[in-house]
Amino acid sequence: MVEQWKDDRPIYLQLKDQILTMIMDGVLTEGEALPSVRKVAVEYQINPITASKAYAELVDEGLVEKRRGLGMFILDGARSKLLAAEQKAFLEVEWPKIVELISRLGLDTEELLNAAKNAQSN
């Protein structure tokens, strides 16, 4: 549930991002129906056109399909497609920045692996 929409990005994109996150986290699963546009509009207190626009983006990206008379459904393979895109974006955009910071701080591989193991165990 959204507590507050941010002003720096259109609401339909924020809604789309929330749905994408729920698919990647397994909250929404492949083959599952998305809530109706009307239900989303009421629950999130947005215009139904805004919710429709978010769903249309998901259809355009091949993650969701509209089944006439039934609603919108998450396509098989949507989660793996999303994960692959996020991994690629991380490796191309975020990872080089992290590597540069690691180098600047003079950290070595052993320290990083130990820190990662400690972070995962907590």
CSV table of N, CA, C and O in Angstrom, one decimal:
chain,number,residue,atom,x,y,z
A,1,MET,N,0.8,-1.2,0.0
A,1,MET,CA,0.0,0.0,0.0
A,1,MET,C,0.9,1.2,0.0
A,1,MET,O,1.8,1.3,0.7
A,2,VAL,N,0.6,2.1,-0.9
A,2,VAL,CA,1.3,3.4,-1.0
A,2,VAL,C,0.9,4.3,0.1
A,2,VAL,O,-0.3,4.5,0.4
A,3,GLU,N,1.9,4.8,0.8
A,3,GLU,CA,1.6,5.8,1.8
A,3,GLU,C,1.5,7.2,1.2
A,3,GLU,O,0.6,8.0,1.6
A,4,GLN,N,2.3,7.5,0.3
A,4,GLN,CA,2.3,8.8,-0.4
A,4,GLN,C,3.0,8.7,-1.7
A,4,GLN,O,4.1,8.1,-1.8
A,5,TRP,N,2.4,9.4,-2.7
A,5,TRP,CA,3.1,9.4,-4.0
A,5,TRP,C,4.1,10.5,-4.0
A,5,TRP,O,4.0,11.5,-3.4
A,6,LYS,N,5.2,10.2,-4.7
A,6,LYS,CA,6.3,11.2,-4.9
A,6,LYS,C,6.0,12.2,-6.0
A,6,LYS,O,5.3,11.7,-7.0
A,7,ASP,N,6.4,13.4,-5.9
A,7,ASP,CA,6.1,14.4,-6.9
A,7,ASP,C,7.1,14.4,-8.1
A,7,ASP,O,6.8,15.0,-9.1
A,8,ASP,N,8.2,13.7,-8.0
A,8,ASP,CA,9.2,13.7,-9.0
A,8,ASP,C,9.0,12.8,-10.2
A,8,ASP,O,9.8,12.7,-11.1
A,9,ARG,N,8.0,12.0,-10.1
A,9,ARG,CA,7.7,11.0,-11.1
A,9,ARG,C,6.2,10.8,-11.3
A,9,ARG,O,5.5,10.8,-10.3
A,10,PRO,N,5.8,10.6,-12.5
A,10,PRO,CA,4.3,10.3,-12.7
A,10,PRO,C,3.8,9.2,-11.9
A,10,PRO,O,4.5,8.1,-11.8
A,11,ILE,N,2.6,9.3,-11.4
A,11,ILE,CA,2.0,8.3,-10.6
A,11,ILE,C,1.9,6.9,-11.3
A,11,ILE,O,2.2,5.9,-10.7
A,12,TYR,N,1.6,6.9,-12.6
A,12,TYR,CA,1.4,5.7,-13.3
A,12,TYR,C,2.7,4.9,-13.3
A,12,TYR,O,2.7,3.7,-13.2
A,13,LEU,N,3.8,5.6,-13.4
A,13,LEU,CA,5.2,4.9,-13.4
A,13,LEU,C,5.5,4.4,-12.0
A,13,LEU,O,6.1,3.3,-11.9
A,14,GLN,N,5.1,5.2,-11.0
A,14,GLN,CA,5.3,4.7,-9.6
A,14,GLN,C,4.5,3.4,-9.3
A,14,GLN,O,5.0,2.5,-8.7
A,15,LEU,N,3.3,3.4,-9.8
A,15,LEU,CA,2.4,2.3,-9.7
A,15,LEU,C,3.0,1.1,-10.4
A,15,LEU,O,3.1,0.0,-9.9
A,16,LYS,N,3.4,1.3,-11.6
A,16,LYS,CA,4.1,0.3,-12.5
A,16,LYS,C,5.3,-0.3,-11.7
A,16,LYS,O,5.4,-1.5,-11.6
A,17,ASP,N,6.1,0.6,-11.2
A,17,ASP,CA,7.3,0.1,-10.4
A,17,ASP,C,6.9,-0.8,-9.2
A,17,ASP,O,7.6,-1.8,-8.9
A,18,GLN,N,5.8,-0.4,-8.5
A,18,GLN,CA,5.4,-1.2,-7.4
A,18,GLN,C,4.9,-2.6,-7.9
A,18,GLN,O,5.2,-3.6,-7.2
A,19,ILE,N,4.2,-2.6,-9.0
A,19,ILE,CA,3.8,-3.9,-9.5
A,19,ILE,C,5.0,-4.8,-9.9
A,19,ILE,O,5.1,-5.9,-9.6
A,20,LEU,N,6.0,-4.1,-10.6
A,20,LEU,CA,7.2,-4.8,-11.0
A,20,LEU,C,7.9,-5.4,-9.8
A,20,LEU,O,8.4,-6.5,-9.8
A,21,THR,N,8.0,-4.6,-8.7
A,21,THR,CA,8.7,-5.1,-7.5
A,21,THR,C,7.9,-6.2,-6.9
A,21,THR,O,8.6,-7.2,-6.5
A,22,MET,N,6.6,-6.2,-6.9
A,22,MET,CA,5.8,-7.3,-6.3
A,22,MET,C,6.0,-8.6,-7.2
A,22,MET,O,6.0,-9.7,-6.6
A,23,ILE,N,6.2,-8.4,-8.5
A,23,ILE,CA,6.4,-9.6,-9.3
A,23,ILE,C,7.8,-10.1,-9.0
A,23,ILE,O,8.0,-11.4,-8.9
A,24,MET,N,8.8,-9.3,-8.9
A,24,MET,CA,10.2,-9.8,-8.7
A,24,MET,C,10.3,-10.4,-7.3
A,24,MET,O,11.0,-11.3,-7.1
A,25,ASP,N,9.6,-9.9,-6.3
A,25,ASP,CA,9.6,-10.4,-5.0
A,25,ASP,C,8.7,-11.6,-4.8
A,25,ASP,O,8.7,-12.2,-3.7
A,26,GLY,N,8.0,-12.0,-5.8
A,26,GLY,CA,7.1,-13.1,-5.7
A,26,GLY,C,5.8,-12.9,-5.0
A,26,GLY,O,5.0,-13.8,-4.7
A,27,VAL,N,5.5,-11.6,-4.7
A,27,VAL,CA,4.2,-11.3,-4.1
A,27,VAL,C,3.1,-11.5,-5.1
A,27,VAL,O,2.0,-12.1,-4.8
A,28,LEU,N,3.4,-11.2,-6.4
A,28,LEU,CA,2.5,-11.5,-7.5
A,28,LEU,C,3.2,-12.5,-8.3
A,28,LEU,O,4.3,-12.4,-8.6
A,29,THR,N,2.5,-13.6,-8.7
A,29,THR,CA,3.1,-14.7,-9.4
A,29,THR,C,2.6,-14.8,-10.8
A,29,THR,O,1.5,-14.3,-11.1
A,30,GLU,N,3.4,-15.5,-11.6
A,30,GLU,CA,3.0,-15.7,-13.0
A,30,GLU,C,1.7,-16.4,-13.1
A,30,GLU,O,1.5,-17.4,-12.4
A,31,GLY,N,0.9,-16.0,-14.0
A,31,GLY,CA,-0.4,-16.6,-14.2
A,31,GLY,C,-1.5,-16.0,-13.3
A,31,GLY,O,-2.7,-16.2,-13.5
A,32,GLU,N,-1.1,-15.2,-12.3
A,32,GLU,CA,-2.0,-14.6,-11.4
A,32,GLU,C,-2.6,-13.3,-12.0
A,32,GLU,O,-2.0,-12.6,-12.8
A,33,ALA,N,-3.9,-13.1,-11.7
A,33,ALA,CA,-4.6,-11.9,-12.2
A,33,ALA,C,-4.2,-10.7,-11.3
A,33,ALA,O,-4.0,-10.8,-10.1
A,34,LEU,N,-4.0,-9.6,-12.0
A,34,LEU,CA,-3.8,-8.3,-11.3
A,34,LEU,C,-5.1,-7.8,-10.8
A,34,LEU,O,-6.2,-8.1,-11.4
A,35,PRO,N,-5.2,-7.1,-9.8
A,35,PRO,CA,-6.4,-6.5,-9.3
A,35,PRO,C,-7.0,-5.6,-10.4
A,35,PRO,O,-6.3,-5.1,-11.3
A,36,SER,N,-8.3,-5.5,-10.4
A,36,SER,CA,-8.9,-4.7,-11.5
A,36,SER,C,-8.5,-3.2,-11.4
A,36,SER,O,-8.1,-2.7,-10.3
A,37,VAL,N,-8.6,-2.5,-12.5
A,37,VAL,CA,-8.2,-1.1,-12.6
A,37,VAL,C,-9.1,-0.3,-11.5
A,37,VAL,O,-8.5,0.5,-10.8
A,38,ARG,N,-10.3,-0.6,-11.5
A,38,ARG,CA,-11.2,0.0,-10.5
A,38,ARG,C,-10.8,-0.2,-9.1
A,38,ARG,O,-10.7,0.8,-8.3
A,39,LYS,N,-10.4,-1.4,-8.8
A,39,LYS,CA,-10.0,-1.7,-7.4
A,39,LYS,C,-8.7,-1.0,-7.0
A,39,LYS,O,-8.6,-0.4,-6.0
A,40,VAL,N,-7.8,-1.0,-8.0
A,40,VAL,CA,-6.5,-0.3,-7.8
A,40,VAL,C,-6.7,1.2,-7.6
A,40,VAL,O,-6.2,1.8,-6.7
A,41,ALA,N,-7.6,1.7,-8.4
A,41,ALA,CA,-7.9,3.2,-8.3
A,41,ALA,C,-8.5,3.5,-7.0
A,41,ALA,O,-8.1,4.6,-6.4
A,42,VAL,N,-9.4,2.7,-6.5
A,42,VAL,CA,-10.0,3.0,-5.2
A,42,VAL,C,-9.0,2.8,-4.1
A,42,VAL,O,-8.8,3.6,-3.2
A,43,GLU,N,-8.3,1.7,-4.1
A,43,GLU,CA,-7.3,1.4,-3.1
A,43,GLU,C,-6.2,2.4,-3.0
A,43,GLU,O,-5.8,2.8,-1.9
A,44,TYR,N,-5.7,2.8,-4.1
A,44,TYR,CA,-4.5,3.7,-4.1
A,44,TYR,C,-5.0,5.2,-4.2
A,44,TYR,O,-4.1,6.1,-4.3
A,45,GLN,N,-6.3,5.4,-4.3
A,45,GLN,CA,-6.8,6.8,-4.4
A,45,GLN,C,-6.2,7.5,-5.6
A,45,GLN,O,-5.7,8.6,-5.5
A,46,ILE,N,-6.3,6.9,-6.8
A,46,ILE,CA,-5.9,7.5,-8.0
A,46,ILE,C,-7.0,7.4,-9.0
A,46,ILE,O,-8.0,6.7,-8.9
A,47,ASN,N,-6.8,8.1,-10.1
A,47,ASN,CA,-7.8,8.1,-11.2
A,47,ASN,C,-7.7,6.7,-11.9
A,47,ASN,O,-6.5,6.3,-12.1
A,48,PRO,N,-8.8,6.1,-12.3
A,48,PRO,CA,-8.7,4.9,-13.0
A,48,PRO,C,-7.9,4.9,-14.3
A,48,PRO,O,-7.2,3.9,-14.7
A,49,ILE,N,-7.8,6.1,-15.0
A,49,ILE,CA,-7.0,6.2,-16.2
A,49,ILE,C,-5.5,6.1,-15.8
A,49,ILE,O,-4.8,5.5,-16.6
A,50,THR,N,-5.2,6.6,-14.7
A,50,THR,CA,-3.8,6.4,-14.2
A,50,THR,C,-3.4,4.9,-14.0
A,50,THR,O,-2.4,4.5,-14.5
A,51,ALA,N,-4.3,4.2,-13.4
A,51,ALA,CA,-4.1,2.8,-13.2
A,51,ALA,C,-4.0,2.0,-14.6
A,51,ALA,O,-3.2,1.2,-14.8
A,52,SER,N,-4.9,2.4,-15.5
A,52,SER,CA,-5.0,1.8,-16.8
A,52,SER,C,-3.7,2.1,-17.5
A,52,SER,O,-3.1,1.2,-18.3
A,53,LYS,N,-3.1,3.3,-17.4
A,53,LYS,CA,-1.9,3.6,-18.1
A,53,LYS,C,-0.7,2.8,-17.5
A,53,LYS,O,0.1,2.3,-18.3
A,54,ALA,N,-0.7,2.5,-16.2
A,54,ALA,CA,0.3,1.7,-15.7
A,54,ALA,C,0.2,0.2,-16.2
A,54,ALA,O,1.2,-0.4,-16.6
A,55,TYR,N,-1.0,-0.3,-16.3
A,55,TYR,CA,-1.2,-1.6,-16.8
A,55,TYR,C,-0.8,-1.7,-18.3
A,55,TYR,O,-0.3,-2.7,-18.7
A,56,ALA,N,-1.2,-0.6,-19.0
A,56,ALA,CA,-0.8,-0.6,-20.5
A,56,ALA,C,0.7,-0.7,-20.7
A,56,ALA,O,1.2,-1.4,-21.6
A,57,GLU,N,1.4,0.0,-19.8
A,57,GLU,CA,2.9,-0.1,-19.9
A,57,GLU,C,3.4,-1.5,-19.7
A,57,GLU,O,4.3,-2.0,-20.3
A,58,LEU,N,2.8,-2.2,-18.7
A,58,LEU,CA,3.2,-3.6,-18.4
A,58,LEU,C,2.8,-4.5,-19.6
A,58,LEU,O,3.6,-5.4,-19.9
A,59,VAL,N,1.7,-4.2,-20.3
A,59,VAL,CA,1.4,-5.0,-21.5
A,59,VAL,C,2.4,-4.7,-22.6
A,59,VAL,O,2.9,-5.6,-23.3
A,60,ASP,N,2.7,-3.4,-22.8
A,60,ASP,CA,3.7,-3.0,-23.8
A,60,ASP,C,5.0,-3.7,-23.6
A,60,ASP,O,5.7,-4.0,-24.6
A,61,GLU,N,5.4,-3.9,-22.4
A,61,GLU,CA,6.7,-4.5,-22.1
A,61,GLU,C,6.6,-6.1,-22.1
A,61,GLU,O,7.6,-6.7,-21.8
A,62,GLY,N,5.5,-6.6,-22.4
A,62,GLY,CA,5.3,-8.1,-22.5
A,62,GLY,C,5.3,-8.8,-21.2
A,62,GLY,O,5.7,-10.0,-21.2
A,63,LEU,N,4.9,-8.2,-20.1
A,63,LEU,CA,4.9,-8.8,-18.8
A,63,LEU,C,3.5,-9.2,-18.4
A,63,LEU,O,3.4,-10.1,-17.5
A,64,VAL,N,2.5,-8.6,-19.0
A,64,VAL,CA,1.1,-8.8,-18.6
A,64,VAL,C,0.3,-8.9,-19.9
A,64,VAL,O,0.7,-8.3,-20.9
A,65,GLU,N,-0.7,-9.7,-19.8
A,65,GLU,CA,-1.7,-9.7,-20.9
A,65,GLU,C,-3.1,-9.5,-20.5
A,65,GLU,O,-3.5,-9.8,-19.4
A,66,LYS,N,-3.8,-8.9,-21.4
A,66,LYS,CA,-5.3,-8.7,-21.1
A,66,LYS,C,-6.1,-9.8,-21.7
A,66,LYS,O,-5.9,-10.1,-22.9
A,67,ARG,N,-6.9,-10.4,-20.9
A,67,ARG,CA,-7.7,-11.5,-21.3
A,67,ARG,C,-9.2,-10.9,-21.3
A,67,ARG,O,-9.7,-10.6,-20.3
A,68,ARG,N,-9.7,-10.9,-22.5
A,68,ARG,CA,-11.0,-10.3,-22.7
A,68,ARG,C,-12.1,-10.9,-21.7
A,68,ARG,O,-12.2,-12.1,-21.6
A,69,GLY,N,-12.7,-9.9,-21.0
A,69,GLY,CA,-13.7,-10.3,-20.0
A,69,GLY,C,-13.2,-10.9,-18.7
A,69,GLY,O,-14.0,-11.2,-17.8
A,70,LEU,N,-11.9,-11.1,-18.6
A,70,LEU,CA,-11.3,-11.8,-17.4
A,70,LEU,C,-10.4,-10.8,-16.6
A,70,LEU,O,-10.3,-10.9,-15.4
A,71,GLY,N,-9.7,-9.9,-17.3
A,71,GLY,CA,-8.8,-9.0,-16.7
A,71,GLY,C,-7.4,-9.1,-17.2
A,71,GLY,O,-7.1,-9.6,-18.3
A,72,MET,N,-6.5,-8.6,-16.3
A,72,MET,CA,-5.0,-8.6,-16.7
A,72,MET,C,-4.3,-9.7,-15.9
A,72,MET,O,-4.5,-9.9,-14.7
A,73,PHE,N,-3.4,-10.4,-16.6
A,73,PHE,CA,-2.7,-11.6,-16.0
A,73,PHE,C,-1.2,-11.4,-16.3
A,73,PHE,O,-0.8,-11.0,-17.3
A,74,ILE,N,-0.5,-11.9,-15.3
A,74,ILE,CA,1.0,-11.8,-15.4
A,74,ILE,C,1.4,-13.0,-16.2
A,74,ILE,O,1.0,-14.2,-16.0
A,75,LEU,N,2.2,-12.7,-17.3
A,75,LEU,CA,2.6,-13.8,-18.2
A,75,LEU,C,3.7,-14.7,-17.6
A,75,LEU,O,4.5,-14.3,-16.8
A,76,ASP,N,3.7,-15.9,-18.1
A,76,ASP,CA,4.8,-16.8,-17.7
A,76,ASP,C,6.1,-16.2,-18.2
A,76,ASP,O,6.2,-15.7,-19.3
A,77,GLY,N,7.1,-16.3,-17.4
A,77,GLY,CA,8.4,-15.8,-17.7
A,77,GLY,C,8.6,-14.4,-17.3
A,77,GLY,O,9.7,-13.8,-17.5
A,78,ALA,N,7.6,-13.7,-16.8
A,78,ALA,CA,7.7,-12.3,-16.5
A,78,ALA,C,8.7,-12.0,-15.4
A,78,ALA,O,9.5,-11.1,-15.6
A,79,ARG,N,8.8,-12.9,-14.4
A,79,ARG,CA,9.7,-12.7,-13.3
A,79,ARG,C,11.1,-12.8,-13.8
A,79,ARG,O,12.0,-12.0,-13.5
A,80,SER,N,11.4,-13.8,-14.6
A,80,SER,CA,12.8,-14.1,-15.0
A,80,SER,C,13.2,-12.9,-16.0
A,80,SER,O,14.4,-12.5,-16.0
A,81,LYS,N,12.3,-12.5,-16.8
A,81,LYS,CA,12.5,-11.4,-17.7
A,81,LYS,C,12.9,-10.1,-16.9
A,81,LYS,O,13.8,-9.4,-17.3
A,82,LEU,N,12.1,-9.8,-15.9
A,82,LEU,CA,12.4,-8.7,-15.0
A,82,LEU,C,13.7,-8.8,-14.3
A,82,LEU,O,14.5,-7.8,-14.3
A,83,LEU,N,14.0,-10.0,-13.8
A,83,LEU,CA,15.3,-10.2,-13.1
A,83,LEU,C,16.5,-10.0,-14.0
A,83,LEU,O,17.5,-9.3,-13.6
A,84,ALA,N,16.4,-10.5,-15.2
A,84,ALA,CA,17.5,-10.4,-16.2
A,84,ALA,C,17.7,-8.9,-16.5
A,84,ALA,O,18.8,-8.4,-16.6
A,85,ALA,N,16.6,-8.1,-16.7
A,85,ALA,CA,16.7,-6.7,-17.0
A,85,ALA,C,17.3,-5.9,-15.8
A,85,ALA,O,18.2,-5.1,-16.0
A,86,GLU,N,16.9,-6.3,-14.6
A,86,GLU,CA,17.5,-5.6,-13.4
A,86,GLU,C,18.9,-6.0,-13.2
A,86,GLU,O,19.7,-5.1,-12.8
A,87,GLN,N,19.3,-7.2,-13.4
A,87,GLN,CA,20.7,-7.6,-13.3
A,87,GLN,C,21.6,-6.9,-14.3
A,87,GLN,O,22.6,-6.4,-14.0
A,88,LYS,N,21.1,-6.8,-15.5
A,88,LYS,CA,21.8,-6.1,-16.6
A,88,LYS,C,22.0,-4.7,-16.2
A,88,LYS,O,23.1,-4.1,-16.3
A,89,ALA,N,21.0,-4.0,-15.8
A,89,ALA,CA,21.0,-2.6,-15.4
A,89,ALA,C,22.0,-2.4,-14.2
A,89,ALA,O,22.8,-1.5,-14.2
A,90,PHE,N,21.9,-3.3,-13.3
A,90,PHE,CA,22.9,-3.2,-12.1
A,90,PHE,C,24.3,-3.3,-12.6
A,90,PHE,O,25.2,-2.5,-12.2
A,91,LEU,N,24.6,-4.3,-13.4
A,91,LEU,CA,26.0,-4.6,-13.8
A,91,LEU,C,26.5,-3.4,-14.7
A,91,LEU,O,27.7,-3.1,-14.7
A,92,GLU,N,25.6,-2.8,-15.4
A,92,GLU,CA,26.1,-1.8,-16.4
A,92,GLU,C,26.1,-0.4,-15.7
A,92,GLU,O,26.9,0.5,-16.1
A,93,VAL,N,25.2,-0.1,-14.7
A,93,VAL,CA,25.1,1.2,-14.2
A,93,VAL,C,25.7,1.3,-12.8
A,93,VAL,O,26.5,2.1,-12.5
A,94,GLU,N,25.2,0.4,-11.9
A,94,GLU,CA,25.5,0.5,-10.4
A,94,GLU,C,26.9,-0.1,-10.1
A,94,GLU,O,27.7,0.5,-9.4
A,95,TRP,N,27.2,-1.2,-10.7
A,95,TRP,CA,28.4,-2.0,-10.4
A,95,TRP,C,29.7,-1.2,-10.7
A,95,TRP,O,30.6,-1.1,-9.8
A,96,PRO,N,29.8,-0.5,-11.8
A,96,PRO,CA,31.0,0.3,-12.1
A,96,PRO,C,31.2,1.4,-11.0
A,96,PRO,O,32.3,1.6,-10.6
A,97,LYS,N,30.1,2.0,-10.5
A,97,LYS,CA,30.3,3.0,-9.5
A,97,LYS,C,30.8,2.3,-8.2
A,97,LYS,O,31.6,2.9,-7.5
A,98,ILE,N,30.2,1.2,-7.9
A,98,ILE,CA,30.7,0.5,-6.6
A,98,ILE,C,32.1,0.0,-6.7
A,98,ILE,O,32.9,0.2,-5.8
A,99,VAL,N,32.5,-0.5,-7.9
A,99,VAL,CA,33.9,-0.9,-8.1
A,99,VAL,C,34.8,0.3,-7.9
A,99,VAL,O,35.9,0.2,-7.3
A,100,GLU,N,34.4,1.5,-8.4
A,100,GLU,CA,35.2,2.7,-8.3
A,100,GLU,C,35.4,3.1,-6.8
A,100,GLU,O,36.5,3.4,-6.4
A,101,LEU,N,34.3,3.0,-6.1
A,101,LEU,CA,34.3,3.3,-4.7
A,101,LEU,C,35.2,2.4,-3.9
A,101,LEU,O,35.9,2.8,-3.0
A,102,ILE,N,35.1,1.1,-4.2
A,102,ILE,CA,35.9,0.1,-3.5
A,102,ILE,C,37.3,0.4,-3.7
A,102,ILE,O,38.2,0.3,-2.8
A,103,SER,N,37.7,0.7,-5.0
A,103,SER,CA,39.1,1.0,-5.3
A,103,SER,C,39.5,2.3,-4.5
A,103,SER,O,40.6,2.3,-4.0
A,104,ARG,N,38.7,3.3,-4.5
A,104,ARG,CA,39.0,4.5,-3.8
A,104,ARG,C,39.2,4.3,-2.3
A,104,ARG,O,40.1,4.9,-1.7
A,105,LEU,N,38.4,3.4,-1.7
A,105,LEU,CA,38.5,3.2,-0.3
A,105,LEU,C,39.7,2.2,0.0
A,105,LEU,O,40.0,2.0,1.2
A,106,GLY,N,40.2,1.5,-1.0
A,106,GLY,CA,41.3,0.6,-0.8
A,106,GLY,C,40.9,-0.7,-0.1
A,106,GLY,O,41.7,-1.3,0.6
A,107,LEU,N,39.6,-1.1,-0.3
A,107,LEU,CA,39.2,-2.4,0.3
A,107,LEU,C,39.7,-3.5,-0.6
A,107,LEU,O,39.8,-3.4,-1.8
A,108,ASP,N,39.9,-4.7,0.1
A,108,ASP,CA,40.3,-5.8,-0.7
A,108,ASP,C,39.2,-6.8,-0.7
A,108,ASP,O,38.2,-6.8,0.0
A,109,THR,N,39.3,-7.8,-1.6
A,109,THR,CA,38.3,-8.8,-1.9
A,109,THR,C,37.9,-9.6,-0.6
A,109,THR,O,36.7,-9.8,-0.3
A,110,GLU,N,38.9,-9.9,0.2
A,110,GLU,CA,38.6,-10.7,1.4
A,110,GLU,C,37.8,-9.9,2.4
A,110,GLU,O,36.8,-10.5,3.0
A,111,GLU,N,38.1,-8.7,2.6
A,111,GLU,CA,37.3,-7.8,3.5
A,111,GLU,C,35.8,-7.7,3.0
A,111,GLU,O,34.9,-7.8,3.8
A,112,LEU,N,35.7,-7.6,1.7
A,112,LEU,CA,34.3,-7.4,1.1
A,112,LEU,C,33.5,-8.7,1.3
A,112,LEU,O,32.3,-8.7,1.6
A,113,LEU,N,34.2,-9.9,1.0
A,113,LEU,CA,33.5,-11.1,1.2
A,113,LEU,C,33.1,-11.4,2.6
A,113,LEU,O,31.9,-11.8,2.9
A,114,ASN,N,33.9,-11.1,3.6
A,114,ASN,CA,33.6,-11.2,5.0
A,114,ASN,C,32.5,-10.3,5.4
A,114,ASN,O,31.6,-10.7,6.1
A,115,ALA,N,32.5,-9.1,4.9
A,115,ALA,CA,31.4,-8.1,5.2
A,115,ALA,C,30.1,-8.6,4.6
A,115,ALA,O,29.0,-8.5,5.2
A,116,ALA,N,30.1,-9.1,3.4
A,116,ALA,CA,28.9,-9.6,2.8
A,116,ALA,C,28.4,-10.8,3.5
A,116,ALA,O,27.2,-10.9,3.8
A,117,LYS,N,29.2,-11.7,4.0
A,117,LYS,CA,28.8,-12.9,4.8
A,117,LYS,C,28.2,-12.4,6.1
A,117,LYS,O,27.1,-13.0,6.5
A,118,ASN,N,28.8,-11.5,6.7
A,118,ASN,CA,28.3,-11.0,8.0
A,118,ASN,C,26.9,-10.3,7.8
A,118,ASN,O,26.0,-10.4,8.6
A,119,ALA,N,26.8,-9.5,6.7
A,119,ALA,CA,25.5,-8.9,6.4
A,119,ALA,C,24.4,-9.9,6.1
A,119,ALA,O,23.3,-9.6,6.5
A,120,GLN,N,24.7,-10.9,5.5
A,120,GLN,CA,23.7,-12.0,5.1
A,120,GLN,C,23.3,-12.8,6.4
A,120,GLN,O,22.2,-13.2,6.5
A,121,SER,N,24.2,-12.9,7.3
A,121,SER,CA,23.9,-13.7,8.5
A,121,SER,C,23.1,-12.9,9.5
A,121,SER,O,22.5,-13.5,10.4
A,122,ASN,N,23.1,-11.6,9.4
A,122,ASN,CA,22.3,-10.8,10.3
A,122,ASN,C,20.9,-10.6,9.9
A,122,ASN,O,20.4,-10.7,9.0
